[in-house]
């Protein structure tokens, strides 16, 4: 059946069309009735005048409830005061699917209730706006990398080696080969691909059995991980600041309407332009201590402390060269201070915390092997990874940007679980 989309009504003024969609709101004065229909491409106000339509159409209209699916027929009129700028003079109405007692009404619901009904909650205006911002962010990521000559390489989700840390692995029996782990990162495979293609990225879901129930953690999240041959840690941070600035500018440019729906203060995003400030880990600790925080050199910088550091700036900040002991085994030792590694985190402003983790990779075979052993990992599982240092080793760097944290920050929403359609958390597997 051919039908017109609400988003494509501009060419249809004066024509009689049929639109299929869902009823969002209705109101009636007894003589004139209104319904707002949405079809995923936009909102359309339908108007019907009792004296001008068949009695059964009027009666059927009176029975419409929230989220009933319908086909409405009528003449399209330009109406600047309507949402979307058009209005339908309704003459025909077909009910396709009833909707009795739709659970989510305009009244306030608790978060637990909304998440229990996530499959229906997705239809609400705020959730639609978030989904469209996420879509733009993902497209911006791909466009930025494509325009700069990066090749997309899809890395496996079932892996035989631990990518980040042993503490939060999901594992599963893998036939006769023992345990397989759900990927915490695609990076190690990305490094192999960078030796073939120079500049690559992988982009997919990653998994961490995070016991923490914070507003920044999911057990399944999407990460984009560029990996670049012949790039050092400084160049890596330059790439990151260009990348983030591009993504934010793109959202501001193309998703202004959605950000408005979300009541986002976009002036806070407009200042996100390269270069970003850079703070060494050592300076970050000194600053936190001077502000009365109780932590010593060597400690990890937690979420609250990240917020304190980031709140000093109007754009994201890099904290670089963390202590070796608190970072992953693959990061390159800092030749100027072997207690540290050539790493960086990128902290978003406004309390959103770490959105990127990146580093230059250890390219020395012996040092990398020693780190693998030190971390209690099985060198046999990393034989292929060590080969990259055995056959033409190369300086290389890369990073991982978490999509949900980035989307939550751009949308200004408090919790990252609304930044993905069906969030996975320690206590949630439904819907
Ligand atoms: O800092 P992480 O653990 O870095 C890596 O996985 C590297 N292999 C990346 C690389 O160098 N190729 O994670 C990178 C980003 C974090 O900054 C954060 O944005 C996101 O992934 N992230 C999470 N997002 C949601 N829930 C979680 N549990 C996350 N853990 C990390
Ligand atoms: Mg990290």
Coordinates of C-alpha atoms and ligand atoms in Angstrom, one line a residue:
X1 CA 0.0 0.0 0.0
X2 CA 1.4 3.4 -0.9
X3 CA 1.2 6.0 1.7
X4 CA 2.8 9.4 2.5
X5 CA 5.1 10.0 5.4
X6 CA 4.5 13.0 7.7
X7 CA 8.1 14.1 7.1
X8 CA 7.4 14.4 3.4
X9 CA 4.2 16.4 3.5
X10 CA 5.7 19.6 2.1
X11 CA 5.0 18.7 -1.5
X12 CA 1.4 17.6 -0.7
X13 CA -0.4 20.8 0.3
X14 CA -3.9 20.8 -1.2
X15 CA -3.8 17.0 -1.9
X16 CA -5.8 14.3 -0.2
X17 CA -3.4 11.7 1.3
X18 CA -3.5 8.8 3.7
X19 CA -1.0 8.7 6.6
X20 CA -0.4 5.7 8.8
X21 CA 0.8 6.3 12.4
X22 CA 0.0 6.2 16.1
X23 CA -2.2 8.5 18.1
X24 CA -0.4 10.6 20.6
X25 CA -3.0 13.0 21.9
X26 CA -6.7 13.8 21.2
X27 CA -9.1 16.5 22.3
X28 CA -12.6 17.3 21.3
X29 CA -15.0 20.3 21.8
X30 CA -18.1 18.3 20.8
X31 CA -18.1 20.0 17.3
X32 CA -14.5 20.0 16.4
X33 CA -11.9 17.3 17.3
X34 CA -8.1 17.1 17.1
X35 CA -5.6 14.3 17.2
X36 CA -1.9 14.5 16.9
X37 CA -0.5 11.5 14.9
X38 CA 3.1 10.5 14.8
X39 CA 4.6 8.1 12.3
X40 CA 8.3 8.2 13.2
X41 CA 9.1 10.9 10.6
X42 CA 7.1 13.7 12.4
X43 CA 4.0 14.9 14.1
X44 CA 0.8 15.8 12.4
X45 CA -2.3 17.5 13.8
X46 CA -5.5 16.1 12.3
X47 CA -8.7 18.2 12.6
X48 CA -12.2 17.0 12.0
X49 CA -15.4 18.9 12.0
X50 CA -18.4 16.9 13.1
X51 CA -20.8 18.5 10.6
X52 CA -18.4 17.7 7.7
X53 CA -17.7 14.0 8.2
X54 CA -19.7 10.8 8.2
X55 CA -21.2 10.0 11.6
X56 CA -19.3 6.7 11.9
X57 CA -16.0 8.5 11.3
X58 CA -16.8 11.0 14.1
X59 CA -17.8 8.1 16.4
X60 CA -14.7 6.1 15.7
X61 CA -12.6 9.2 16.3
X62 CA -14.1 9.7 19.8
X63 CA -12.9 6.2 20.7
X64 CA -9.3 6.8 19.8
X65 CA -6.8 6.2 22.7
X66 CA -3.1 6.9 23.1
X67 CA -1.0 4.7 20.8
X68 CA -3.8 3.3 18.7
X69 CA -2.5 2.7 15.2
X70 CA -4.5 4.3 12.5
X71 CA -4.7 5.3 8.8
X72 CA -6.0 8.8 8.4
X73 CA -7.1 10.3 5.2
X74 CA -7.7 14.0 4.4
X75 CA -6.5 17.1 2.8
X76 CA -3.1 18.6 3.7
X77 CA -3.1 22.2 4.7
X78 CA -0.2 24.5 5.6
X79 CA -0.6 25.5 9.2
X80 CA 2.4 27.3 10.8
X81 CA 1.0 26.9 14.3
X82 CA 0.8 23.1 14.0
X83 CA 3.8 20.9 15.0
X84 CA 5.7 20.3 11.7
X85 CA 3.8 23.2 9.9
X86 CA 1.0 21.1 8.4
X87 CA -2.5 20.0 9.3
X88 CA -4.8 17.3 8.0
X89 CA -8.5 18.0 7.4
X90 CA -9.5 14.5 8.4
X91 CA -12.3 12.9 6.4
X92 CA -11.4 9.2 6.7
X93 CA -10.2 7.1 9.6
X94 CA -9.4 3.5 9.9
X95 CA -8.3 1.9 13.2
X96 CA -5.5 -0.6 12.5
X97 CA -4.6 -1.7 16.0
X98 CA -6.3 -0.8 19.3
X99 CA -4.3 0.4 22.3
X100 CA -6.1 -0.1 25.6
X101 CA -4.6 1.4 28.7
X102 CA -1.2 2.2 27.2
X103 CA 1.1 2.0 30.3
X104 CA 3.0 5.2 29.7
X105 CA 0.9 8.3 30.0
X106 CA 2.0 11.9 30.1
X107 CA 2.1 11.8 33.9
X108 CA 5.3 11.1 35.8
X109 CA 6.5 7.5 36.1
X110 CA 9.3 6.2 38.2
X111 CA 12.6 5.2 36.4
X112 CA 12.2 1.5 37.3
X113 CA 8.7 1.5 35.7
X114 CA 9.9 3.2 32.6
X115 CA 12.8 0.8 32.2
X116 CA 10.5 -2.2 32.7
X117 CA 8.5 -0.7 29.7
X118 CA 11.5 0.4 27.7
X119 CA 10.1 -1.2 24.5
X120 CA 7.1 1.3 24.7
X121 CA 9.0 4.1 26.4
X122 CA 11.1 4.4 23.2
X123 CA 8.1 6.1 21.5
X124 CA 8.2 9.1 23.8
X125 CA 9.4 12.4 22.4
X126 CA 12.5 12.6 24.6
X127 CA 13.5 9.1 23.8
X128 CA 13.0 9.7 20.1
X129 CA 15.2 12.8 20.3
X130 CA 18.0 10.9 22.1
X131 CA 17.8 8.1 19.5
X132 CA 18.2 10.6 16.7
X133 CA 21.2 12.3 18.4
X134 CA 22.8 8.9 18.9
X135 CA 22.2 8.1 15.2
X136 CA 23.9 11.4 14.3
X137 CA 26.9 10.7 16.6
X138 CA 27.4 7.3 15.0
X139 CA 27.2 8.7 11.5
X140 CA 29.6 11.5 12.4
X141 CA 32.0 9.0 13.8
X142 CA 32.0 7.0 10.6
X143 CA 32.1 10.1 8.3
X144 CA 35.1 11.6 10.2
X145 CA 37.1 8.5 9.9
X146 CA 36.1 7.8 6.3
X147 CA 37.0 11.3 5.2
X148 CA 40.4 10.8 6.8
X149 CA 41.2 7.5 5.1
X150 CA 40.6 5.2 8.0
X151 CA 39.5 1.6 7.0
X152 CA 36.8 0.0 9.1
X153 CA 37.8 -3.5 10.3
X154 CA 35.3 -5.6 12.2
X155 CA 36.9 -7.4 15.1
X156 CA 35.6 -10.5 16.8
X157 CA 33.3 -10.5 19.7
X158 CA 34.2 -14.0 20.9
X159 CA 37.9 -13.8 21.8
X160 CA 40.5 -16.1 23.3
X161 CA 42.6 -13.4 25.1
X162 CA 41.6 -10.9 27.7
X163 CA 41.6 -7.4 26.2
X164 CA 41.6 -5.1 29.2
X165 CA 41.4 -6.7 32.6
X166 CA 40.5 -10.1 34.1
X167 CA 38.1 -8.6 36.7
X168 CA 35.0 -8.0 34.6
X169 CA 35.0 -10.7 31.9
X170 CA 32.0 -12.4 30.5
X171 CA 33.0 -15.9 29.5
X172 CA 31.4 -18.8 27.9
X173 CA 32.2 -22.4 27.1
X174 CA 33.7 -22.6 23.6
X175 CA 33.4 -26.2 22.2
X176 CA 36.6 -28.1 23.0
X177 CA 38.8 -25.0 23.3
X178 CA 38.0 -24.0 26.8
X179 CA 36.7 -20.5 27.6
X180 CA 35.9 -17.7 25.2
X181 CA 35.5 -14.2 26.4
X182 CA 33.1 -11.6 25.1
X183 CA 35.3 -8.7 23.8
X184 CA 36.1 -5.9 26.2
X185 CA 37.8 -4.2 23.4
X186 CA 38.6 -4.8 19.7
X187 CA 41.9 -3.0 20.1
X188 CA 44.4 -5.9 20.0
X189 CA 43.0 -7.1 16.7
X190 CA 42.9 -3.4 15.5
X191 CA 46.6 -3.3 16.1
X192 CA 47.2 -6.2 13.8
X193 CA 45.0 -4.6 11.2
X194 CA 46.9 -1.2 11.5
X195 CA 50.0 -3.0 10.5
X196 CA 48.2 -4.0 7.3
X197 CA 46.2 -0.9 6.5
X198 CA 47.9 2.0 8.4
X199 CA 44.8 3.7 9.8
X200 CA 41.9 1.6 10.9
X201 CA 39.0 1.6 13.3
X202 CA 36.7 -1.0 14.7
X203 CA 33.3 -0.2 16.0
X204 CA 31.0 -2.5 17.8
X205 CA 29.5 -3.7 21.1
X206 CA 31.9 -4.4 23.9
X207 CA 31.2 -6.2 27.1
X208 CA 32.2 -5.8 30.7
X209 CA 30.7 -7.6 33.7
X210 CA 30.7 -4.3 35.7
X211 CA 29.6 -4.9 39.2
X212 CA 29.2 -1.1 39.6
X213 CA 25.8 0.4 39.3
X214 CA 26.9 3.9 38.4
X215 CA 25.3 6.2 35.9
X216 CA 28.3 5.8 33.7
X217 CA 28.5 2.0 33.4
X218 CA 26.7 -0.5 31.2
X219 CA 27.6 -4.2 30.8
X220 CA 27.2 -3.9 27.1
X221 CA 28.2 -0.6 25.4
X222 CA 29.4 0.5 22.0
X223 CA 32.9 1.7 21.4
X224 CA 34.7 3.0 18.4
X225 CA 38.4 2.3 18.4
X226 CA 40.7 4.0 15.9
X227 CA 44.3 2.6 15.7
X228 CA 47.0 4.4 13.8
X229 CA 50.4 3.2 12.7
X230 CA 53.3 5.7 13.1
X231 CA 51.4 7.9 15.5
X232 CA 52.7 8.8 19.0
X233 CA 50.8 9.8 22.1
X234 CA 50.8 13.5 21.4
X235 CA 49.5 12.9 17.9
X236 CA 46.9 10.6 19.4
X237 CA 45.5 13.3 21.6
X238 CA 45.4 15.7 18.6
X239 CA 43.4 13.1 16.7
X240 CA 41.0 12.7 19.7
X241 CA 40.4 16.5 20.1
X242 CA 39.6 16.8 16.4
X243 CA 37.3 13.8 16.5
X244 CA 35.3 15.0 19.5
X245 CA 35.0 18.5 18.2
X246 CA 33.7 17.2 14.9
X247 CA 31.1 14.9 16.5
X248 CA 29.8 17.7 18.7
X249 CA 29.7 20.3 15.9
X250 CA 27.8 17.8 13.8
X251 CA 25.2 17.2 16.5
X252 CA 24.8 20.9 17.0
X253 CA 24.4 21.5 13.3
X254 CA 22.0 18.7 12.4
X255 CA 20.2 17.8 15.6
X256 CA 19.3 21.3 16.9
X257 CA 15.6 20.4 17.0
X258 CA 16.3 17.3 19.1
X259 CA 18.7 19.1 21.5
X260 CA 15.9 21.7 21.9
X261 CA 13.4 19.0 22.7
X262 CA 15.9 17.7 25.3
X263 CA 16.3 21.3 26.7
X264 CA 20.0 21.0 26.3
X265 CA 22.0 24.1 27.0
X266 CA 23.8 24.1 23.7
X267 CA 26.1 27.0 24.6
X268 CA 28.0 24.5 26.7
X269 CA 28.6 22.4 23.6
X270 CA 29.6 25.3 21.3
X271 CA 32.8 25.9 23.2
X272 CA 34.0 22.3 22.4
X273 CA 36.7 23.1 19.9
X274 CA 40.3 21.9 19.6
X275 CA 42.7 22.2 21.2
X276 CA 41.7 20.8 24.5
X277 CA 43.7 21.5 27.7
X278 CA 46.2 18.8 28.8
X279 CA 47.1 17.9 32.3
X280 CA 49.6 15.3 33.3
X281 CA 48.5 12.7 35.8
X282 CA 51.1 14.1 38.3
X283 CA 49.7 17.6 38.0
X284 CA 46.2 16.3 38.3
X285 CA 47.0 14.6 41.6
X286 CA 48.8 17.7 42.9
X287 CA 45.7 19.8 42.0
X288 CA 43.3 17.4 43.6
X289 CA 45.4 17.3 46.8
X290 CA 45.5 21.1 46.9
X291 CA 41.7 21.0 46.8
X292 CA 41.6 18.8 49.8
X293 CA 41.1 15.4 48.1
X294 CA 42.7 12.5 50.0
X295 CA 44.7 10.7 47.4
X296 CA 48.4 10.0 46.7
X297 CA 50.4 9.6 43.5
X298 CA 49.6 6.2 42.2
X299 CA 45.9 6.2 43.0
X300 CA 43.3 5.9 40.4
X301 CA 41.3 9.0 39.7
X302 CA 37.7 8.2 40.4
X303 CA 34.5 9.5 39.0
X304 CA 34.0 12.3 41.5
X305 CA 37.6 13.5 41.1
X306 CA 37.2 13.4 37.3
X307 CA 34.2 15.7 37.7
X308 CA 36.3 18.1 39.9
X309 CA 39.1 18.2 37.3
X310 CA 36.8 18.6 34.3
X311 CA 34.8 21.4 35.9
X312 CA 37.8 23.7 35.6
X313 CA 37.4 23.8 31.9
X314 CA 34.7 24.7 29.3
X315 CA 35.7 21.8 27.0
X316 CA 37.0 18.3 27.5
X317 CA 40.4 17.9 29.2
X318 CA 43.1 15.3 28.7
X319 CA 44.8 13.7 31.7
X320 CA 47.9 11.9 30.4
X321 CA 50.7 9.6 31.5
X322 CA 49.1 7.6 34.2
X323 CA 51.0 5.3 36.5
X324 CA 51.8 2.0 34.9
X325 CA 50.4 0.0 37.8
X326 CA 46.8 1.2 37.3
X327 CA 46.6 0.9 33.5
X328 CA 46.4 -1.9 30.9
X329 CA 49.3 -4.2 30.1
X330 CA 49.6 -3.0 26.4
X331 CA 50.4 0.7 27.1
X332 CA 53.9 1.9 26.2
X333 CA 56.3 2.7 29.1
X334 CA 57.1 6.4 29.2
X335 CA 60.9 6.6 28.4
X336 CA 61.1 9.8 30.5
X337 CA 59.5 8.3 33.6
X338 CA 59.2 4.5 33.6
X339 CA 56.8 4.7 36.5
X340 CA 54.2 5.9 34.0
X341 CA 52.8 4.9 30.6
X342 CA 52.1 7.0 27.5
X343 CA 48.4 7.0 28.0
X344 CA 45.5 9.5 28.2
X345 CA 42.0 9.7 29.3
X346 CA 39.7 12.4 27.9
X347 CA 37.2 13.8 30.5
X348 CA 34.0 15.4 29.3
X349 CA 32.8 18.6 31.1
X350 CA 29.6 18.9 33.2
X351 CA 30.3 15.7 35.2
X352 CA 30.2 13.2 32.4
X353 CA 33.6 11.9 33.2
X354 CA 35.9 9.7 31.0
X355 CA 34.6 9.4 27.4
X356 CA 37.9 8.3 25.9
X357 CA 40.7 6.0 27.0
X358 CA 43.8 5.9 24.7
X359 CA 47.5 5.2 24.6
X360 CA 50.6 4.6 22.6
X361 CA 51.1 0.9 22.5
X362 CA 54.2 -1.0 23.8
X363 CA 56.1 -1.8 20.7
X364 CA 59.1 -3.6 22.3
X365 CA 58.7 -7.4 22.3
X366 CA 60.6 -8.1 25.5
X367 CA 58.9 -5.3 27.5
X368 CA 55.5 -6.4 26.3
X369 CA 56.1 -10.0 27.1
X370 CA 57.3 -9.0 30.6
X371 CA 54.1 -7.0 31.1
X372 CA 51.9 -9.9 30.0
X373 CA 53.6 -12.1 32.5
X374 CA 53.5 -9.5 35.3
X375 CA 49.7 -9.1 34.8
X376 CA 49.3 -12.9 35.2
X377 CA 48.1 -13.4 31.6
X378 CA 48.9 -16.4 29.6
X379 CA 51.7 -15.6 27.0
X380 CA 50.5 -18.4 24.7
X381 CA 47.1 -16.6 24.3
X382 CA 49.1 -13.5 23.2
X383 CA 51.5 -15.2 20.8
X384 CA 49.8 -13.6 17.8
X385 CA 49.8 -10.2 19.5
X386 CA 53.5 -10.5 20.3
X387 CA 54.2 -11.4 16.7
X388 CA 53.2 -7.8 15.8
X389 CA 56.4 -6.8 17.7
X390 CA 58.4 -9.6 16.2
X391 CA 57.7 -8.9 12.5
X392 CA 58.4 -5.3 11.8
X393 CA 57.4 -3.6 15.0
X394 CA 56.1 0.0 14.7
X395 CA 55.2 2.9 16.8
X396 CA 51.4 3.1 17.0
X397 CA 48.6 4.6 19.1
X398 CA 44.9 4.5 19.4
X399 CA 41.9 5.1 21.6
X400 CA 38.4 4.0 22.4
X401 CA 35.4 6.4 22.6
X402 CA 32.4 5.2 24.5
X403 CA 29.3 6.0 22.4
X404 CA 26.7 6.0 25.3
X405 CA 28.8 8.3 27.5
X406 CA 29.3 10.6 24.5
X407 CA 25.6 10.6 23.6
X408 CA 24.6 11.2 27.3
X409 CA 26.9 14.2 27.5
X410 CA 25.8 15.7 24.2
X411 CA 22.1 15.2 25.1
X412 CA 22.7 16.4 28.7
X413 CA 20.9 13.4 30.2
X414 CA 21.9 12.3 33.7
X415 CA 22.3 8.5 33.1
X416 CA 23.9 6.7 30.2
X417 CA 21.2 4.0 30.2
X418 CA 18.9 6.2 28.2
X419 CA 21.6 6.7 25.5
X420 CA 21.0 3.2 24.1
X421 CA 17.7 1.6 23.1
X422 CA 17.9 -1.5 25.3
X423 CA 20.5 -1.0 28.0
X424 CA 22.2 -3.9 29.7
X425 CA 23.1 -3.5 33.3
X426 CA 24.0 -5.8 36.1
X427 CA 20.3 -6.0 37.2
X428 CA 18.6 -5.7 33.9
X429 CA 18.1 -8.2 31.0
X430 CA 14.5 -7.3 30.3
X431 CA 13.1 -6.2 27.9
Ligands
LIG1 O1 39.3 3.1 28.8 P1 38.8 1.9 28.2 O2 38.6 0.7 29.0 O3 39.7 1.6 26.9 C1 39.8 0.6 26.1 O4 38.9 -0.3 26.1 C2 40.9 0.6 25.1 N1 41.1 -0.7 24.6 C3 40.5 1.6 24.1 C4 41.6 1.8 23.0 O5 42.7 2.3 23.3 N2 41.4 1.3 21.8 O6 37.3 2.2 27.5 C5 37.2 3.2 26.5 C6 35.9 4.0 26.7 C7 35.8 4.7 28.0 O7 36.5 6.0 28.0 C8 34.3 4.9 28.1 O8 33.9 6.0 27.3 C9 33.8 3.6 27.5 O9 34.8 3.1 26.7 N3 33.5 2.6 28.6 C10 32.2 2.4 29.0 N4 31.0 2.9 28.7 C11 29.9 2.4 29.3 N5 30.0 1.4 30.2 C12 31.2 0.9 30.6 N6 31.2 -0.1 31.5 C13 32.4 1.3 30.0 N7 33.7 1.0 30.1 C14 34.3 1.8 29.3
LIG2 MG1 39.5 3.9 30.7

